[in-house]
Tab-separated table of N, CA and C in Angstrom:
chain	number	residue	atom	x	y	z
A	387	MET	N	72.408	-35.288	91.631
A	387	MET	CA	72.248	-36.737	91.591
A	387	MET	C	71.255	-37.092	90.497
A	388	THR	N	71.550	-38.202	89.887
A	388	THR	CA	70.646	-38.664	88.832
A	388	THR	C	69.584	-39.592	89.430
A	389	ASN	N	68.629	-39.932	88.621
A	389	ASN	CA	67.585	-40.862	89.067
A	389	ASN	C	68.159	-42.244	89.363
A	390	VAL	N	69.156	-42.631	88.620
A	390	VAL	CA	69.805	-43.934	88.863
A	390	VAL	C	70.476	-43.931	90.228
A	391	ASP	N	71.128	-42.837	90.601
A	391	ASP	CA	71.748	-42.739	91.921
A	391	ASP	C	70.704	-42.910	93.020
A	392	TRP	N	69.591	-42.218	92.888
A	392	TRP	CA	68.521	-42.333	93.884
A	392	TRP	C	67.959	-43.754	93.923
A	393	LEU	N	67.850	-44.389	92.788
A	393	LEU	CA	67.363	-45.774	92.735
A	393	LEU	C	68.329	-46.719	93.449
A	394	VAL	N	69.623	-46.546	93.258
A	394	VAL	CA	70.623	-47.389	93.921
A	394	VAL	C	70.595	-47.157	95.433
A	395	ILE	N	70.504	-45.903	95.853
A	395	ILE	CA	70.452	-45.587	97.294
A	395	ILE	C	69.188	-46.181	97.916
A	396	GLY	N	68.060	-46.017	97.258
A	396	GLY	CA	66.796	-46.577	97.770
A	396	GLY	C	66.849	-48.092	97.863
A	397	GLY	N	67.428	-48.735	96.837
A	397	GLY	CA	67.562	-50.193	96.874
A	397	GLY	C	68.460	-50.648	98.004
A	398	GLY	N	69.542	-49.925	98.247
A	398	GLY	CA	70.460	-50.273	99.336
A	398	GLY	C	69.799	-50.140	100.701
A	399	VAL	N	69.069	-49.057	100.889
A	399	VAL	CA	68.369	-48.853	102.166
A	399	VAL	C	67.311	-49.939	102.363
A	400	GLY	N	66.581	-50.256	101.315
A	400	GLY	CA	65.565	-51.316	101.416
A	400	GLY	C	66.187	-52.657	101.750
A	401	LEU	N	67.326	-52.958	101.167
A	401	LEU	CA	68.020	-54.217	101.449
A	401	LEU	C	68.488	-54.258	102.902
A	402	ILE	N	69.000	-53.158	103.419
A	402	ILE	CA	69.444	-53.105	104.825
A	402	ILE	C	68.257	-53.342	105.762
A	403	ILE	N	67.135	-52.721	105.478
A	403	ILE	CA	65.943	-52.913	106.321
A	403	ILE	C	65.486	-54.367	106.266
A	404	ALA	N	65.476	-54.968	105.094
A	404	ALA	CA	65.043	-56.363	104.973
A	404	ALA	C	65.969	-57.302	105.745
A	405	ILE	N	67.276	-57.070	105.675
A	405	ILE	CA	68.226	-57.917	106.410
A	405	ILE	C	68.044	-57.744	107.915
A	406	ALA	N	67.888	-56.521	108.378
A	406	ALA	CA	67.691	-56.267	109.809
A	406	ALA	C	66.408	-56.922	110.303
A	407	TYR	N	65.347	-56.855	109.517
A	407	TYR	CA	64.079	-57.475	109.921
A	407	TYR	C	64.227	-58.993	109.981
A	408	TYR	N	64.949	-59.565	109.029
A	408	TYR	CA	65.132	-61.014	109.002
A	408	TYR	C	65.843	-61.492	110.265
A	409	PHE	N	66.913	-60.799	110.662
A	409	PHE	CA	67.689	-61.249	111.808
A	409	PHE	C	67.123	-60.796	113.148
A	410	PHE	N	66.551	-59.605	113.223
A	410	PHE	CA	66.148	-59.048	114.515
A	410	PHE	C	64.650	-58.836	114.660
A	411	GLY	N	63.887	-59.102	113.637
A	411	GLY	CA	62.445	-58.903	113.682
A	411	GLY	C	61.782	-59.913	114.600
A	412	PRO	N	60.495	-59.717	114.889
A	412	PRO	CA	59.783	-60.629	115.779
A	412	PRO	C	59.685	-62.024	115.166
A	413	LYS	N	59.814	-63.011	116.027
A	413	LYS	CA	59.712	-64.397	115.596
A	413	LYS	C	58.480	-65.012	116.250
A	414	LYS	N	57.757	-65.763	115.480
A	414	LYS	CA	56.570	-66.421	116.011
A	414	LYS	C	56.997	-67.717	116.691
A	415	GLY	N	56.476	-67.958	117.870
A	415	GLY	CA	56.814	-69.163	118.603
A	415	GLY	C	56.107	-70.386	118.058
A	416	VAL	N	56.751	-71.512	118.201
A	416	VAL	CA	56.173	-72.777	117.790
A	416	VAL	C	55.684	-73.492	119.026
A	417	LYS	N	54.409	-73.881	119.021
A	417	LYS	CA	53.882	-74.648	120.149
A	417	LYS	C	54.325	-76.092	119.991
A	418	VAL	N	54.591	-76.709	121.105
A	418	VAL	CA	55.089	-78.072	121.062
A	418	VAL	C	53.953	-79.053	120.847
A	419	GLU	N	54.323	-80.247	120.429
A	419	GLU	CA	53.364	-81.327	120.241
A	419	GLU	C	53.076	-81.935	121.607
A	420	GLU	N	51.806	-81.951	121.988
A	420	GLU	CA	51.449	-82.504	123.293
A	420	GLU	C	51.191	-83.989	123.174
A	421	GLN	N	51.765	-84.737	124.120
A	421	GLN	CA	51.579	-86.175	124.178
A	421	GLN	C	51.088	-86.525	125.570
A	422	ASP	N	50.711	-87.782	125.774
A	422	ASP	CA	50.208	-88.202	127.087
A	422	ASP	C	51.216	-87.939	128.191
A	423	GLU	N	52.477	-88.224	127.912
A	423	GLU	CA	53.499	-88.095	128.945
A	423	GLU	C	54.148	-86.717	129.009
A	424	GLY	N	53.801	-85.811	128.090
A	424	GLY	CA	54.400	-84.487	128.147
A	424	GLY	C	54.313	-83.743	126.823
A	425	GLN	N	55.288	-82.881	126.596
A	425	GLN	CA	55.319	-82.053	125.398
A	425	GLN	C	56.616	-82.350	124.644
A	426	LYS	N	56.551	-82.310	123.311
A	426	LYS	CA	57.736	-82.654	122.531
A	426	LYS	C	57.906	-81.668	121.385
A	427	VAL	N	59.161	-81.250	121.158
A	427	VAL	CA	59.474	-80.375	120.037
A	427	VAL	C	60.850	-80.768	119.495
A	428	GLU	N	61.030	-80.610	118.191
A	428	GLU	CA	62.326	-80.864	117.582
A	428	GLU	C	62.910	-79.549	117.102
A	429	ILE	N	64.183	-79.343	117.386
A	429	ILE	CA	64.870	-78.117	116.990
A	429	ILE	C	66.077	-78.489	116.133
A	430	LEU	N	66.121	-77.936	114.938
A	430	LEU	CA	67.254	-78.132	114.038
A	430	LEU	C	68.352	-77.138	114.422
A	431	VAL	N	69.569	-77.634	114.581
A	431	VAL	CA	70.711	-76.775	114.925
A	431	VAL	C	71.628	-76.741	113.709
A	432	GLU	N	71.549	-75.653	112.973
A	432	GLU	CA	72.385	-75.502	111.777
A	432	GLU	C	72.662	-74.011	111.577
A	433	GLY	N	73.626	-73.501	112.313
A	433	GLY	CA	73.946	-72.077	112.255
A	433	GLY	C	72.990	-71.231	113.081
A	434	ALA	N	71.869	-71.798	113.468
A	434	ALA	CA	70.844	-71.158	114.291
A	434	ALA	C	69.937	-72.266	114.826
A	435	TYR	N	69.046	-71.889	115.721
A	435	TYR	CA	68.038	-72.843	116.191
A	435	TYR	C	66.779	-72.638	115.362
A	436	ASP	N	66.240	-73.709	114.834
A	436	ASP	CA	65.019	-73.623	114.034
A	436	ASP	C	64.022	-74.678	114.507
A	437	PRO	N	62.963	-74.283	115.189
A	437	PRO	CA	62.542	-72.922	115.464
A	437	PRO	C	63.368	-72.294	116.584
A	438	ALA	N	63.424	-70.972	116.568
A	438	ALA	CA	64.183	-70.241	117.575
A	438	ALA	C	63.327	-69.873	118.782
A	439	VAL	N	62.021	-69.940	118.637
A	439	VAL	CA	61.114	-69.639	119.743
A	439	VAL	C	60.155	-70.822	119.914
A	440	VAL	N	60.098	-71.338	121.149
A	440	VAL	CA	59.271	-72.500	121.445
A	440	VAL	C	58.354	-72.160	122.612
A	441	GLU	N	57.066	-72.493	122.473
A	441	GLU	CA	56.095	-72.251	123.545
A	441	GLU	C	55.712	-73.575	124.193
A	442	VAL	N	55.811	-73.616	125.539
A	442	VAL	CA	55.463	-74.821	126.287
A	442	VAL	C	54.555	-74.434	127.452
A	443	LYS	N	53.950	-75.460	128.070
A	443	LYS	CA	53.090	-75.233	129.227
A	443	LYS	C	53.872	-75.513	130.503
A	444	VAL	N	53.567	-74.714	131.525
A	444	VAL	CA	54.235	-74.845	132.813
A	444	VAL	C	53.831	-76.164	133.488
A	445	ASN	N	54.732	-76.715	134.257
A	445	ASN	CA	54.529	-77.922	135.066
A	445	ASN	C	54.171	-79.167	134.257
A	446	LYS	N	54.564	-79.197	132.990
A	446	LYS	CA	54.401	-80.403	132.177
A	446	LYS	C	55.779	-80.759	131.609
A	447	LEU	N	56.092	-82.025	131.612
A	447	LEU	CA	57.381	-82.493	131.101
A	447	LEU	C	57.576	-82.030	129.657
A	448	VAL	N	58.757	-81.493	129.379
A	448	VAL	CA	59.116	-81.042	128.027
A	448	VAL	C	60.262	-81.918	127.537
A	449	GLU	N	60.122	-82.386	126.309
A	449	GLU	CA	61.190	-83.163	125.674
A	449	GLU	C	61.595	-82.403	124.421
A	450	VAL	N	62.819	-81.887	124.420
A	450	VAL	CA	63.337	-81.147	123.268
A	450	VAL	C	64.371	-82.030	122.581
A	451	VAL	N	64.151	-82.281	121.304
A	451	VAL	CA	65.095	-83.080	120.526
A	451	VAL	C	65.899	-82.119	119.655
A	452	PHE	N	67.187	-81.990	119.961
A	452	PHE	CA	68.076	-81.140	119.172
A	452	PHE	C	68.735	-81.992	118.095
A	453	ASP	N	68.555	-81.598	116.847
A	453	ASP	CA	69.164	-82.281	115.703
A	453	ASP	C	70.301	-81.392	115.199
A	454	ARG	N	71.512	-81.693	115.671
A	454	ARG	CA	72.648	-80.810	115.352
A	454	ARG	C	73.313	-81.229	114.043
A	455	ARG	N	73.182	-80.380	113.043
A	455	ARG	CA	73.837	-80.599	111.754
A	455	ARG	C	74.990	-79.629	111.556
A	456	ASP	N	75.094	-78.652	112.438
A	456	ASP	CA	76.131	-77.635	112.378
A	456	ASP	C	77.483	-78.245	112.755
A	457	LYS	N	78.540	-77.854	112.042
A	457	LYS	CA	79.865	-78.405	112.315
A	457	LYS	C	80.702	-77.508	113.221
A	458	GLY	N	80.212	-76.328	113.533
A	458	GLY	CA	80.985	-75.392	114.341
A	458	GLY	C	81.033	-75.788	115.806
A	459	ASP	N	82.117	-75.398	116.465
A	459	ASP	CA	82.265	-75.688	117.891
A	459	ASP	C	81.243	-74.947	118.738
A	460	CYS	N	80.793	-73.810	118.242
A	460	CYS	CA	79.890	-72.949	119.004
A	460	CYS	C	78.619	-73.678	119.420
A	461	THR	N	78.092	-74.530	118.554
A	461	THR	CA	76.795	-75.177	118.835
A	461	THR	C	76.951	-76.529	119.509
A	462	GLU	N	78.122	-76.823	120.012
A	462	GLU	CA	78.345	-78.124	120.648
A	462	GLU	C	77.556	-78.274	121.946
A	463	TRP	N	77.247	-77.155	122.576
A	463	TRP	CA	76.481	-77.203	123.824
A	463	TRP	C	75.234	-76.349	123.700
A	464	VAL	N	74.187	-76.731	124.410
A	464	VAL	CA	73.012	-75.873	124.561
A	464	VAL	C	72.801	-75.686	126.061
A	465	ILE	N	72.512	-74.437	126.438
A	465	ILE	CA	72.345	-74.090	127.850
A	465	ILE	C	71.075	-73.265	127.992
A	466	PHE	N	70.172	-73.694	128.861
A	466	PHE	CA	68.956	-72.941	129.160
A	466	PHE	C	69.261	-72.060	130.366
A	467	ASP	N	69.144	-70.745	130.184
A	467	ASP	CA	69.571	-69.789	131.194
A	467	ASP	C	68.511	-69.589	132.282
A	468	LYS	N	68.906	-69.892	133.508
A	468	LYS	CA	68.082	-69.618	134.700
A	468	LYS	C	66.666	-70.160	134.580
A	469	LEU	N	66.513	-71.308	133.991
A	469	LEU	CA	65.194	-71.923	133.832
A	469	LEU	C	64.851	-72.712	135.097
A	470	PRO	N	63.817	-72.283	135.838
A	470	PRO	CA	63.437	-73.039	137.031
A	470	PRO	C	62.714	-74.331	136.622
A	471	THR	N	63.204	-75.450	137.153
A	471	THR	CA	62.629	-76.742	136.777
A	471	THR	C	62.293	-77.574	138.003
A	472	LYS	N	61.444	-78.525	137.784
A	472	LYS	CA	61.075	-79.465	138.839
A	472	LYS	C	62.300	-80.266	139.287
A	473	GLU	N	63.193	-80.514	138.336
A	473	GLU	CA	64.393	-81.301	138.616
A	473	GLU	C	65.430	-80.514	139.420
A	474	LYS	N	65.253	-79.204	139.521
A	474	LYS	CA	66.123	-78.300	140.293
A	474	LYS	C	67.593	-78.451	139.905
A	475	ARG	N	67.863	-78.436	138.605
A	475	ARG	CA	69.232	-78.486	138.122
A	475	ARG	C	69.330	-77.613	136.874
A	476	GLU	N	70.559	-77.224	136.569
A	476	GLU	CA	70.771	-76.449	135.350
A	476	GLU	C	70.472	-77.336	134.142
A	477	VAL	N	69.745	-76.793	133.184
A	477	VAL	CA	69.415	-77.554	131.983
A	477	VAL	C	70.438	-77.213	130.912
A	478	LYS	N	71.289	-78.183	130.599
A	478	LYS	CA	72.264	-78.019	129.529
A	478	LYS	C	72.609	-79.400	128.997
A	479	ALA	N	73.100	-79.428	127.768
A	479	ALA	CA	73.443	-80.710	127.174
A	479	ALA	C	74.497	-80.517	126.097
A	480	ARG	N	75.319	-81.529	125.921
A	480	ARG	CA	76.289	-81.553	124.829
A	480	ARG	C	75.565	-82.106	123.619
A	481	LEU	N	75.731	-81.449	122.481
A	481	LEU	CA	75.051	-81.858	121.257
A	481	LEU	C	76.102	-82.376	120.272
A	482	PRO	N	76.300	-83.684	120.201
A	482	PRO	CA	77.284	-84.214	119.253
A	482	PRO	C	76.874	-83.908	117.809
A	483	GLU	N	77.868	-83.594	117.003
A	483	GLU	CA	77.622	-83.247	115.597
A	483	GLU	C	77.002	-84.425	114.842
A	484	GLY	N	75.951	-84.137	114.079
A	484	GLY	CA	75.305	-85.161	113.271
A	484	GLY	C	74.388	-86.088	114.041
A	485	LYS	N	74.124	-85.774	115.307
A	485	LYS	CA	73.282	-86.655	116.131
A	485	LYS	C	72.088	-85.878	116.685
A	486	ARG	N	71.120	-86.643	117.120
A	486	ARG	CA	69.930	-86.075	117.776
A	486	ARG	C	70.081	-86.298	119.282
A	487	THR	N	69.893	-85.241	120.032
A	487	THR	CA	70.052	-85.300	121.484
A	487	THR	C	68.750	-84.870	122.146
A	488	VAL	N	68.287	-85.681	123.090
A	488	VAL	CA	67.042	-85.384	123.791
A	488	VAL	C	67.358	-84.705	125.119
A	489	VAL	N	66.690	-83.580	125.377
A	489	VAL	CA	66.827	-82.859	126.645
A	489	VAL	C	65.439	-82.814	127.286
A	490	ARG	N	65.359	-83.300	128.523
A	490	ARG	CA	64.066	-83.359	129.216
A	490	ARG	C	64.112	-82.493	130.477
A	491	PHE	N	63.009	-81.802	130.721
A	491	PHE	CA	62.885	-80.994	131.934
A	491	PHE	C	61.420	-80.626	132.111
A	492	THR	N	61.087	-80.176	133.308
A	492	THR	CA	59.724	-79.726	133.605
A	492	THR	C	59.799	-78.294	134.114
A	493	PRO	N	59.425	-77.305	133.308
A	493	PRO	CA	59.489	-75.909	133.761
A	493	PRO	C	58.439	-75.644	134.842
A	494	THR	N	58.832	-74.895	135.863
A	494	THR	CA	57.924	-74.676	136.991
A	494	THR	C	57.470	-73.231	137.144
A	495	LYS	N	57.897	-72.340	136.269
A	495	LYS	CA	57.517	-70.937	136.403
A	495	LYS	C	57.247	-70.331	135.027
A	496	VAL	N	56.133	-69.608	134.927
A	496	VAL	CA	55.774	-68.929	133.685
A	496	VAL	C	56.787	-67.822	133.401
A	497	GLY	N	57.152	-67.679	132.135
A	497	GLY	CA	58.098	-66.632	131.752
A	497	GLY	C	58.777	-66.963	130.438
A	498	THR	N	59.693	-66.103	130.050
A	498	THR	CA	60.469	-66.305	128.838
A	498	THR	C	61.929	-66.505	129.228
A	499	TYR	N	62.488	-67.601	128.770
A	499	TYR	CA	63.862	-67.968	129.124
A	499	TYR	C	64.654	-68.185	127.846
A	500	SER	N	65.904	-67.819	127.884
A	500	SER	CA	66.730	-67.994	126.695
A	500	SER	C	67.475	-69.313	126.766
A	501	PHE	N	67.765	-69.837	125.592
A	501	PHE	CA	68.719	-70.940	125.507
A	501	PHE	C	69.725	-70.563	124.440
A	502	THR	N	70.983	-70.892	124.721
A	502	THR	CA	72.072	-70.455	123.853
A	502	THR	C	73.059	-71.592	123.638
A	503	CYS	N	73.919	-71.368	122.673
A	503	CYS	CA	75.040	-72.283	122.492
A	503	CYS	C	76.056	-72.003	123.605
A	504	GLY	N	77.116	-72.759	123.647
A	504	GLY	CA	78.118	-72.600	124.694
A	504	GLY	C	78.778	-71.235	124.718
A	505	MET	N	78.876	-70.590	123.554
A	505	MET	CA	79.506	-69.277	123.466
A	505	MET	C	78.497	-68.136	123.534
A	506	GLY	N	77.222	-68.453	123.570
A	506	GLY	CA	76.181	-67.432	123.658
A	506	GLY	C	75.902	-66.707	122.354
A	507	MET	N	76.402	-67.219	121.251
A	507	MET	CA	76.200	-66.540	119.963
A	507	MET	C	74.925	-66.994	119.250
A	508	VAL	N	74.555	-68.248	119.387
A	508	VAL	CA	73.331	-68.773	118.789
A	508	VAL	C	72.281	-68.787	119.887
A	509	ARG	N	71.129	-68.156	119.606
A	509	ARG	CA	70.150	-67.951	120.668
A	509	ARG	C	68.753	-68.419	120.285
A	510	GLY	N	68.018	-68.834	121.305
A	510	GLY	CA	66.622	-69.193	121.147
A	510	GLY	C	65.864	-68.786	122.394
A	511	LYS	N	64.534	-68.867	122.324
A	511	LYS	CA	63.710	-68.517	123.482
A	511	LYS	C	62.733	-69.637	123.776
A	512	LEU	N	62.576	-69.899	125.074
A	512	LEU	CA	61.574	-70.837	125.547
A	512	LEU	C	60.523	-70.012	126.278
A	513	VAL	N	59.303	-70.016	125.773
A	513	VAL	CA	58.212	-69.260	126.381
A	513	VAL	C	57.355	-70.251	127.157
A	514	VAL	N	57.344	-70.094	128.480
A	514	VAL	CA	56.574	-70.987	129.350
A	514	VAL	C	55.272	-70.288	129.697
A	515	LYS	N	54.143	-70.936	129.339
A	515	LYS	CA	52.820	-70.344	129.571
A	515	LYS	C	51.981	-71.236	130.469
A	516	LYS	N	50.875	-70.658	130.980
A	516	LYS	CA	49.938	-71.442	131.803
A	516	LYS	C	49.220	-72.455	130.968
């Protein structure tokens, strides 16, 4: 093998590692904006949730504003999986394309809960802390 071959192989391996880290590496959570009546965060829906990790406080009203710019059917719904709430109902909402949708709930248990699109392909995490 020549030096050029080794350089190409090294570049390819480095590119694979960078792509894997981008998609599967640790994500830093975004703390929500606290207001008198609760907590508020905006999430952009465009092929993914941005931010994908949100940190909130337990037993305080959370208002999540989803801004869906994605045209795919997959992101038409958002579903919070097994999230215990004061309202005692499943937290899910239809997200019309090109619109902002507000989802309100009060988490009652500390933990990490996922939220996904209707098909489960686009994922985010809600971290509920004390």
